[in-house]
PDB file of C-alpha atoms in Angstrom:
ATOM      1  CA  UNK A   1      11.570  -1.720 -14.899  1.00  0.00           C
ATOM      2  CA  UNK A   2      12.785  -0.601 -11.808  1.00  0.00           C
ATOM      3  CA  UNK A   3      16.206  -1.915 -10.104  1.00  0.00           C
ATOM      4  CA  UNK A   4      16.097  -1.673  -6.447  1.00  0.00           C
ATOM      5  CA  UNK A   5      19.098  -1.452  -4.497  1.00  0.00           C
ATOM      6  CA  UNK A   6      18.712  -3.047  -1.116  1.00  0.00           C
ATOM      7  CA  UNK A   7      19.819  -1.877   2.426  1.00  0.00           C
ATOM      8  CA  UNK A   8      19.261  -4.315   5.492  1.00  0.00           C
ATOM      9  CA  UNK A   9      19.180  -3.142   8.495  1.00  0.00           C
ATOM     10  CA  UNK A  10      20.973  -4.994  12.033  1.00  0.00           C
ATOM     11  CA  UNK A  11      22.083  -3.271  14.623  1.00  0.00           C
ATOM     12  CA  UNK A  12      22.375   0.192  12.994  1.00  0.00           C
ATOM     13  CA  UNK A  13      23.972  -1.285  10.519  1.00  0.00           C
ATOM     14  CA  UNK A  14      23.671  -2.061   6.962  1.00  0.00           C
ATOM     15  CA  UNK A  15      24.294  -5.834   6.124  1.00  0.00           C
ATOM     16  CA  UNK A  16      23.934  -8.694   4.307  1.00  0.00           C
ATOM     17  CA  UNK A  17      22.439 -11.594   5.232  1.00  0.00           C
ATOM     18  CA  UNK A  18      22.780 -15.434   3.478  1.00  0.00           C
ATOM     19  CA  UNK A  19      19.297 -17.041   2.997  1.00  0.00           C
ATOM     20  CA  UNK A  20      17.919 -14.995   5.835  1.00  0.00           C
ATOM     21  CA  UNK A  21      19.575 -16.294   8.637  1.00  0.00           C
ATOM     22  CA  UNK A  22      21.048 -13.519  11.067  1.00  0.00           C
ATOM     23  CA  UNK A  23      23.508 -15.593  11.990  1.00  0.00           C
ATOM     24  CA  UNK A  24      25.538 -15.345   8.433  1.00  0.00           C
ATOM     25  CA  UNK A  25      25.371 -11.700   7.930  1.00  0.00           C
ATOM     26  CA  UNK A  26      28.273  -9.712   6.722  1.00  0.00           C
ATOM     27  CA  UNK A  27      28.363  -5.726   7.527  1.00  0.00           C
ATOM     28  CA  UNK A  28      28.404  -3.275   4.516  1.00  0.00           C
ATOM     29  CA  UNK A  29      28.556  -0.253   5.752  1.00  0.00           C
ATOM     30  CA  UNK A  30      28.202   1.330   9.395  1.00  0.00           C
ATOM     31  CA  UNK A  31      25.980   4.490   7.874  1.00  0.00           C
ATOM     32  CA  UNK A  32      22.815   3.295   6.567  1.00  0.00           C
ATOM     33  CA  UNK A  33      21.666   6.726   5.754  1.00  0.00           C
ATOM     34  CA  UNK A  34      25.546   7.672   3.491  1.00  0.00           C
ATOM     35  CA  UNK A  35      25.049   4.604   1.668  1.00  0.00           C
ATOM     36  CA  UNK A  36      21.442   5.282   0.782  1.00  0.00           C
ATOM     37  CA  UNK A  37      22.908   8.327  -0.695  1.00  0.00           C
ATOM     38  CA  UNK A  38      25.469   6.410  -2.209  1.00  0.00           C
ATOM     39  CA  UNK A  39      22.952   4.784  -3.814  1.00  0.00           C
ATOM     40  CA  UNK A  40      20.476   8.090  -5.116  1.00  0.00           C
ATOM     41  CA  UNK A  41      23.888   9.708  -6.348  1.00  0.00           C
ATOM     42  CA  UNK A  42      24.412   6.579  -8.642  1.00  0.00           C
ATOM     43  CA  UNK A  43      21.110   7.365 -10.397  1.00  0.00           C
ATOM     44  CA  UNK A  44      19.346   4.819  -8.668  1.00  0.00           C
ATOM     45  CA  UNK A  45      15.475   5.522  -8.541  1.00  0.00           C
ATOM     46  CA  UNK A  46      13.732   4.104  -5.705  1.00  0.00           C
ATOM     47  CA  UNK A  47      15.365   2.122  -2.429  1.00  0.00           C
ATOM     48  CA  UNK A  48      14.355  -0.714  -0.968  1.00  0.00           C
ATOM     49  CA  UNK A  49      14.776  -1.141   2.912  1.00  0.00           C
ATOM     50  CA  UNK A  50      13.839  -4.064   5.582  1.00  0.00           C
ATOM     51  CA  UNK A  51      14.220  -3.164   8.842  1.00  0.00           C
ATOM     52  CA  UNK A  52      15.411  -7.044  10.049  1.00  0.00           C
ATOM     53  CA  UNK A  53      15.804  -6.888  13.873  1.00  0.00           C
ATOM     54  CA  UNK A  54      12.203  -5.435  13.254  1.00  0.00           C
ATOM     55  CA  UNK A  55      10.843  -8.120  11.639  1.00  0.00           C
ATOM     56  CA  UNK A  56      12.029 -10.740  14.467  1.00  0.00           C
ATOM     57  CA  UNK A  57      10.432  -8.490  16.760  1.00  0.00           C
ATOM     58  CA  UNK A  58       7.279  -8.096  15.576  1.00  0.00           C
ATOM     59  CA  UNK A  59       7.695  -3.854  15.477  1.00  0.00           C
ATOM     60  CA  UNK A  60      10.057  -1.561  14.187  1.00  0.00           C
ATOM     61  CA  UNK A  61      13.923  -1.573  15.334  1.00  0.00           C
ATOM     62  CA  UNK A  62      16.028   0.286  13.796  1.00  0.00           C
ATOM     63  CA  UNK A  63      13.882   3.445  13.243  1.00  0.00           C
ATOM     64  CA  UNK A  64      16.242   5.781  14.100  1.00  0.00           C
ATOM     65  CA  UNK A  65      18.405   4.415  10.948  1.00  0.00           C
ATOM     66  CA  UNK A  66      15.490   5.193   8.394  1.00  0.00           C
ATOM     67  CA  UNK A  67      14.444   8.338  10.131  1.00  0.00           C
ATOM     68  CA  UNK A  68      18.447   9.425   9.108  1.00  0.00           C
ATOM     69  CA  UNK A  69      18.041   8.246   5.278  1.00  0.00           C
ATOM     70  CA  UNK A  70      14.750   9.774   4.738  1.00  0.00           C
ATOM     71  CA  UNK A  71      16.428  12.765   6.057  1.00  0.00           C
ATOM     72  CA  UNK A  72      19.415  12.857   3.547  1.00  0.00           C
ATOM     73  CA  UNK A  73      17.540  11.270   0.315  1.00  0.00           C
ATOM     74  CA  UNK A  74      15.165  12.694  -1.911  1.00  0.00           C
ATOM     75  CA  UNK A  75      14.038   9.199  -4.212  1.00  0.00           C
ATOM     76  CA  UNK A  76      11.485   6.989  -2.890  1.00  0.00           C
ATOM     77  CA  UNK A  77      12.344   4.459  -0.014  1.00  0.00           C
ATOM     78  CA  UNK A  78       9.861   1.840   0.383  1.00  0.00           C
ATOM     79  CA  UNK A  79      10.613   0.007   3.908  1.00  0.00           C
ATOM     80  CA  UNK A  80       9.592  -3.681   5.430  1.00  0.00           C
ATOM     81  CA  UNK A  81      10.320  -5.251   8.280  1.00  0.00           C
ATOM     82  CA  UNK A  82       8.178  -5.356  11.718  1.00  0.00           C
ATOM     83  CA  UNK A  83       5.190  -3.732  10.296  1.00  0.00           C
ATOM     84  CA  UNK A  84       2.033  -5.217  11.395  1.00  0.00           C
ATOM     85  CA  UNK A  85      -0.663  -2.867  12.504  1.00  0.00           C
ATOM     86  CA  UNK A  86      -2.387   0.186  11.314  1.00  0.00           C
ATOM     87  CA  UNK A  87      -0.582   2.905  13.631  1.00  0.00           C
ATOM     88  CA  UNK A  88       2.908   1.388  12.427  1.00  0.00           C
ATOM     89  CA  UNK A  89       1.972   1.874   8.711  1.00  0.00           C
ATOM     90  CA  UNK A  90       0.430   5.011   9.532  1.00  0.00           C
ATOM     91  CA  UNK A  91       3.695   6.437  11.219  1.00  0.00           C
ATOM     92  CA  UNK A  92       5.845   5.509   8.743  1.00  0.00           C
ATOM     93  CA  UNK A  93       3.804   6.977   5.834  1.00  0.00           C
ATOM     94  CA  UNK A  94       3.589  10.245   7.556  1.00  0.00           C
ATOM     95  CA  UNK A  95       7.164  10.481   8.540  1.00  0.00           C
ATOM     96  CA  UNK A  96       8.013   9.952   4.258  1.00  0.00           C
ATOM     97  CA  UNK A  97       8.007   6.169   3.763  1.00  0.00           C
ATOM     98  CA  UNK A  98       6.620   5.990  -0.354  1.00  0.00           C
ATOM     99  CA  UNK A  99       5.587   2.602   0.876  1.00  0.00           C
ATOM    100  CA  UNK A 100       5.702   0.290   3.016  1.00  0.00           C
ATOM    101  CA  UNK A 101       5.987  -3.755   2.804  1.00  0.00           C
ATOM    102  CA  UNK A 102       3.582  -6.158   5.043  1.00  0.00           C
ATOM    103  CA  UNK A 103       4.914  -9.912   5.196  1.00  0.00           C
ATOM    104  CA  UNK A 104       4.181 -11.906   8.127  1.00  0.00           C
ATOM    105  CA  UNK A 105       1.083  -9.504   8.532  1.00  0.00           C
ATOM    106  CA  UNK A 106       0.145 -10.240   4.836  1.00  0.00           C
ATOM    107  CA  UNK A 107      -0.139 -14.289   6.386  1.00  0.00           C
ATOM    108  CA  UNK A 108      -1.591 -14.068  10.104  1.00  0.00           C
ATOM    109  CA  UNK A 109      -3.862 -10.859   9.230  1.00  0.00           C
ATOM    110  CA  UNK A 110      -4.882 -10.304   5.320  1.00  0.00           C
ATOM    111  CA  UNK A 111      -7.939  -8.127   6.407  1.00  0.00           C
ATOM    112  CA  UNK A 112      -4.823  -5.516   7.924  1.00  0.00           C
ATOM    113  CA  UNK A 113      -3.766  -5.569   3.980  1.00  0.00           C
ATOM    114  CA  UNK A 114      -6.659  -4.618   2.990  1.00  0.00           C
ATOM    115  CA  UNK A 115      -7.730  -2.256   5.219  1.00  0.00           C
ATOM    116  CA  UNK A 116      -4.265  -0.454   4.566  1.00  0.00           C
ATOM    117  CA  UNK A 117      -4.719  -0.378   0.764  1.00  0.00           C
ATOM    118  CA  UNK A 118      -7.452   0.825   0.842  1.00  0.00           C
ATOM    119  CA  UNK A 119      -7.089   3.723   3.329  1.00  0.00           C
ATOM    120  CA  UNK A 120      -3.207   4.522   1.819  1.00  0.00           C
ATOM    121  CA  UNK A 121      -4.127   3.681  -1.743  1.00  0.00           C
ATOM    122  CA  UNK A 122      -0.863   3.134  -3.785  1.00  0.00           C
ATOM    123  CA  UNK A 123       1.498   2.564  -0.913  1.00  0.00           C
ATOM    124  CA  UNK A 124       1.147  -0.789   0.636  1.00  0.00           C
ATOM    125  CA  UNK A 125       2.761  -3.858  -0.701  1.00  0.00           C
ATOM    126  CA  UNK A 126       3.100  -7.114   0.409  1.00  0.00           C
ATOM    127  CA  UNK A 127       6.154  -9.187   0.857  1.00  0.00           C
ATOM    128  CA  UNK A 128       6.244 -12.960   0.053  1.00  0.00           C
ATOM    129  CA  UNK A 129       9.268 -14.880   0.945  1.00  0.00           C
ATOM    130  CA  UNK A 130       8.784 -18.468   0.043  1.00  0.00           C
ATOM    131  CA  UNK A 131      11.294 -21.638   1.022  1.00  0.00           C
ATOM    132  CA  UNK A 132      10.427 -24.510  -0.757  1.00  0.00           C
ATOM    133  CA  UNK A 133       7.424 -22.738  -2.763  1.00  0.00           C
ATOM    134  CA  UNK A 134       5.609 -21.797   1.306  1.00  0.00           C
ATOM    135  CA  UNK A 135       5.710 -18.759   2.352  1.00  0.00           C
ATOM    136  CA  UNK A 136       7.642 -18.348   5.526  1.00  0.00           C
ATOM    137  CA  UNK A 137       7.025 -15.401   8.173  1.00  0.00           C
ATOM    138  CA  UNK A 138       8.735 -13.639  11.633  1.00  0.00           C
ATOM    139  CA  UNK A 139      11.706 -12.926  10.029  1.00  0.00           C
ATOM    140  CA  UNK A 140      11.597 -16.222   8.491  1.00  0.00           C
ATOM    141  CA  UNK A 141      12.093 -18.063  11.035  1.00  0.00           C
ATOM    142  CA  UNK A 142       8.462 -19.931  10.927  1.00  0.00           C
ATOM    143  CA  UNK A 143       7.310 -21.414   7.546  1.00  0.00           C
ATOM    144  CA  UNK A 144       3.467 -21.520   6.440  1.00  0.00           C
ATOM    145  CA  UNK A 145       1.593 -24.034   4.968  1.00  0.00           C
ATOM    146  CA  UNK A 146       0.528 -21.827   1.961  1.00  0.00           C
ATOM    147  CA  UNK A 147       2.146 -20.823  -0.902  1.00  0.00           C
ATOM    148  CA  UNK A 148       2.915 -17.692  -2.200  1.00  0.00           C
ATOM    149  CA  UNK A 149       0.187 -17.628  -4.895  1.00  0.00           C
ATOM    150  CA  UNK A 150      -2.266 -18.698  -2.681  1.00  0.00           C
ATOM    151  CA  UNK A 151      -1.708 -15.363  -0.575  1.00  0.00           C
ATOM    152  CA  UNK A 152      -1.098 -13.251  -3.747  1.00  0.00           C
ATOM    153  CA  UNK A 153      -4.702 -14.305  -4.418  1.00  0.00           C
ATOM    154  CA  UNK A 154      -6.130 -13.307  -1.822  1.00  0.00           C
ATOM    155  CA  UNK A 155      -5.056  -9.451  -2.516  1.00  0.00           C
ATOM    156  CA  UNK A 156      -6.177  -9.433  -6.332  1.00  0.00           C
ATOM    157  CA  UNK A 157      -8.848  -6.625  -5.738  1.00  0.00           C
ATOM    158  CA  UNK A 158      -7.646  -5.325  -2.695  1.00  0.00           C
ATOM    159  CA  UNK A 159      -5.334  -2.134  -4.634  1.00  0.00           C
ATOM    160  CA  UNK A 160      -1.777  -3.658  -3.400  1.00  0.00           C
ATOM    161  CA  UNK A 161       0.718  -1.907  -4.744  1.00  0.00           C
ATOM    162  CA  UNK A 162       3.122  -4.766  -5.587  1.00  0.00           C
ATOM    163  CA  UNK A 163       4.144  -8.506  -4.632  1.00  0.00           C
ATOM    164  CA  UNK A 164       7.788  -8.651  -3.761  1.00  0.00           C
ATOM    165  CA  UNK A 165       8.531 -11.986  -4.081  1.00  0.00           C
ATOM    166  CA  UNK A 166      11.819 -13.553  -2.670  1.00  0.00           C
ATOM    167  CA  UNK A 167      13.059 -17.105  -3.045  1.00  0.00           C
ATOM    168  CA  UNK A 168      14.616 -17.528   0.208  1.00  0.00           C
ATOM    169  CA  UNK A 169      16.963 -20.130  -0.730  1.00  0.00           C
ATOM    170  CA  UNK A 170      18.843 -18.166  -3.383  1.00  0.00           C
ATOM    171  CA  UNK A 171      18.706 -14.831  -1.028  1.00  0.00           C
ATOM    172  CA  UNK A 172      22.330 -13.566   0.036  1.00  0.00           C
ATOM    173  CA  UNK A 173      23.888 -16.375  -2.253  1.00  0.00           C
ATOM    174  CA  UNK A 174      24.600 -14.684  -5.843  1.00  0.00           C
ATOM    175  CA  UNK A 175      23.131 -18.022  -7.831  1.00  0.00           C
ATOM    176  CA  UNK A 176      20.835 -16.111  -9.782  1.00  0.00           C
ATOM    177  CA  UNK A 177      17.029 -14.850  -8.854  1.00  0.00           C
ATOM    178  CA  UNK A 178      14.410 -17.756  -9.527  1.00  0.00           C
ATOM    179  CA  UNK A 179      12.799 -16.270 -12.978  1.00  0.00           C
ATOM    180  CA  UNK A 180      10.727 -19.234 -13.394  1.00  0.00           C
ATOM    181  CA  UNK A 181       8.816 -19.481 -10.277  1.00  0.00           C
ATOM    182  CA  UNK A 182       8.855 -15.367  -9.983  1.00  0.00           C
ATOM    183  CA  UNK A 183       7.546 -15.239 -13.917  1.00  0.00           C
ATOM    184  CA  UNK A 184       4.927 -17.287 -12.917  1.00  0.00           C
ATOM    185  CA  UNK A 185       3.507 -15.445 -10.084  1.00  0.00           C
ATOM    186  CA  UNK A 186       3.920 -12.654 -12.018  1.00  0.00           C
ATOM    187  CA  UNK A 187       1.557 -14.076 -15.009  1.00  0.00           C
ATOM    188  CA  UNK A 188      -0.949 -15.946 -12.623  1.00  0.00           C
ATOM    189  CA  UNK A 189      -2.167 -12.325 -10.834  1.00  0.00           C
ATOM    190  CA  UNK A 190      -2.951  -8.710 -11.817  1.00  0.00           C
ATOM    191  CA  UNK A 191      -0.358  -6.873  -9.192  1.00  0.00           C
ATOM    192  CA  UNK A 192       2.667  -6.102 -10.275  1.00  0.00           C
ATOM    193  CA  UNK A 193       5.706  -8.635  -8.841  1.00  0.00           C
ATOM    194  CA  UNK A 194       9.298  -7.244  -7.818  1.00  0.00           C
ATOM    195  CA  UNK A 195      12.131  -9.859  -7.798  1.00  0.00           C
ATOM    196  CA  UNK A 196      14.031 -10.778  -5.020  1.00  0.00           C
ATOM    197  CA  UNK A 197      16.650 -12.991  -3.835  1.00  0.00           C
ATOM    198  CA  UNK A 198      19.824 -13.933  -5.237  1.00  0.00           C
ATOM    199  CA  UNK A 199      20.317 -11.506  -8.280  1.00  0.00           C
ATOM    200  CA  UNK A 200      23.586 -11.906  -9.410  1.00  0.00           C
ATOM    201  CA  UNK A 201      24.877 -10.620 -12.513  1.00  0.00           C
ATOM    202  CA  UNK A 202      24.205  -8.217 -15.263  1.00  0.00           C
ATOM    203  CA  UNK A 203      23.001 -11.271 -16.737  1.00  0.00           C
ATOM    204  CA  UNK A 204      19.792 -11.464 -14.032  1.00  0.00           C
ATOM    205  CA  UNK A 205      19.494  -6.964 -15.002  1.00  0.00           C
ATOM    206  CA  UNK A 206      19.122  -9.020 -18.747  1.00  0.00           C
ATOM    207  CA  UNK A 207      16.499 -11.454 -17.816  1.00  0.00           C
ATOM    208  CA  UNK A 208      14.544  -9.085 -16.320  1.00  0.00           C
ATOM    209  CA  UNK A 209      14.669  -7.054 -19.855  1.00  0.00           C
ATOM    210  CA  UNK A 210      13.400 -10.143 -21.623  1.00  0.00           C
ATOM    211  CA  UNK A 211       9.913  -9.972 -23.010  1.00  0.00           C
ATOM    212  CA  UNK A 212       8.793 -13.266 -20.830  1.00  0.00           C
ATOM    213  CA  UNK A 213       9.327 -11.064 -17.399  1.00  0.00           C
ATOM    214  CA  UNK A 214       6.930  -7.823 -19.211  1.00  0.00           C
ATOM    215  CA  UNK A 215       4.567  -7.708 -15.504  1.00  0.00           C
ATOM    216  CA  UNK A 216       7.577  -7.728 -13.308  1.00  0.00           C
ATOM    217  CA  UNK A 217       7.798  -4.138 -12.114  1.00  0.00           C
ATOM    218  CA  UNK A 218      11.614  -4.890 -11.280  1.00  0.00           C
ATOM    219  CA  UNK A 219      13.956  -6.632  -8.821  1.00  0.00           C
ATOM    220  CA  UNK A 220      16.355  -6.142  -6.110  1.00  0.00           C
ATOM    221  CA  UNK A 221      19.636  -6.353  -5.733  1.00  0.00           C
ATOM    222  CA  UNK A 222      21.458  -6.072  -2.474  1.00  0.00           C
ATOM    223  CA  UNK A 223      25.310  -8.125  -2.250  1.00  0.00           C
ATOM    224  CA  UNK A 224      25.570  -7.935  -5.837  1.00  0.00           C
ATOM    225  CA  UNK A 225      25.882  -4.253  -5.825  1.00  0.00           C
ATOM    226  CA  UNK A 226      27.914  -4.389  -2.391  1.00  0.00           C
ATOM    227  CA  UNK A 227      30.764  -5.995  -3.559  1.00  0.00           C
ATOM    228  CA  UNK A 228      30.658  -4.880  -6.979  1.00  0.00           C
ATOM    229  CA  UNK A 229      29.316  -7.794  -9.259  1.00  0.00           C
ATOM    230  CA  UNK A 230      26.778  -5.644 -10.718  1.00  0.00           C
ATOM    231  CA  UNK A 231      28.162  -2.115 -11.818  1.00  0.00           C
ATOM    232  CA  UNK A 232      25.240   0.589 -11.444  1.00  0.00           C
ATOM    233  CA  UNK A 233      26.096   2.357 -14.392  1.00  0.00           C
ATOM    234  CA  UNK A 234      25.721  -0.317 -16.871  1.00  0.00           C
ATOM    235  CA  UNK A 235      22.883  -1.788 -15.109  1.00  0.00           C
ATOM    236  CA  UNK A 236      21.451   1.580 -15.337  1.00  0.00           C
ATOM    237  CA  UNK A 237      22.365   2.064 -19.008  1.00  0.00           C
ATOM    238  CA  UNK A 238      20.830  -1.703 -19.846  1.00  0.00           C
ATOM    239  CA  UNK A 239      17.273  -0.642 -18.638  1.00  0.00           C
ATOM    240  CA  UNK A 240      17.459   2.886 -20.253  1.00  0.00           C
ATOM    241  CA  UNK A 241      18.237   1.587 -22.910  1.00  0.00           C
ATOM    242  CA  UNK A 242      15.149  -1.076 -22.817  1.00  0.00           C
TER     243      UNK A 242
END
């Protein structure tokens, strides 16, 4: 199991935002790149990034902010957020992206998805943030008609790396991530699922230890880390220790 820290980028700057709505976001810190290191020198493993003015805009944004992590950190950084073409996932693979996260793509274009996995094998996955069980897309600001399994489906033997799957409702809000519905995306497909949205506690790092969430590959956790619900260490210790 692998506990993601989370760094959103707006503006530069590494925030928070409540149920994805860039109106409610609260500023973390004002060095992306020292906080990712914040994060590596805590023992953290692999870092999660979404580029968020990028995915409103349909390309990347704040480049210049994950150019200056990669830099600085050694772990693996996979990054979302504005990626929807070949040249984009290309560029960021070569410039030391581990891998990199296609949402709204993974809706309007599934053959991109599969063209990608199979030409970076390993290092594409696809990002699934549902309201209300659809799957919503730019920056999730537009909801689908489809759910979230439907579009997992469509991947099963196309070598995605992993299904991050974020409730968008609990995202930003510390209520707890949605085990049930995440669990069972998780046990209805082959690719490994990452939890997302809402983790809360070292009672959610617990639940994700539990025998019922075995083919989760792990979960994020952005504000509950930020403001110091969730301390690494034990967190850490707890999946060590599992």
């Amino acid at each position: 199991m692998i506990l993601f820290p989370a760094i959103d980028l707006k503006n530069g700057q590494c925030v928070r935002l409540e149920q994805g709505d860039m109106a409610r976001a609260t500023v973390f810190n004002l060095d992306p790149a020292a906080q990712a290191k914040s994060f590596e020198d805590q023992g953290f493993e692999y870092l999660h990034v979404v580029d968020l003015d990028g995915a409103f805009a349909g390309k990347p944004v704040n480049a210049q902010a994950v150019e200056a992590m990669l830099k600085l950190v050694k772990f693996p950084v996979q990054l979302g957020g504005g990626i929807r073409d070949l040249a984009t996932i290309e560029a960021w693979l070569s410039k030391g992206i581990s891998r990199v996260i296609i949402g709204t793509a993974a809706v309007r274009d599934p053959e991109l998805v599969k063209q990608a996995a199979k030409t970076f094998p390993g290092r594409v996955a696809v990002g699934l943030d549902a309201r209300d069980g659809k799957v919503a897309v730019e920056g999730w600001a537009d909801v689908s008609t489809v759910t979230a399994l439907d579009i997992a489906q469509r991947f099963e033997d196309a070598g995605v790396a992993a299904i991050i799957f974020t409730d968008i409702a609990r995202d930003g809000m510390l209520k707890g991530i949605n085990w049930d519905a995440t669990i069972a995306l998780a046990d209805a497909i082959s690719i490994p699922v990452i939890a997302s949205g809402g983790l809360a506690s070292i009672a959610d790092i617990k639940a994700m230890l539990e025998p019922r969430a075995k083919k989760l590959e792990g979960a994020i956790s952005g504000r509950a880390l930020y403001d110091g619900r969730i301390d690494p260490a034990e967190a850490l210790a707890l999946i060590k220790a599992a």
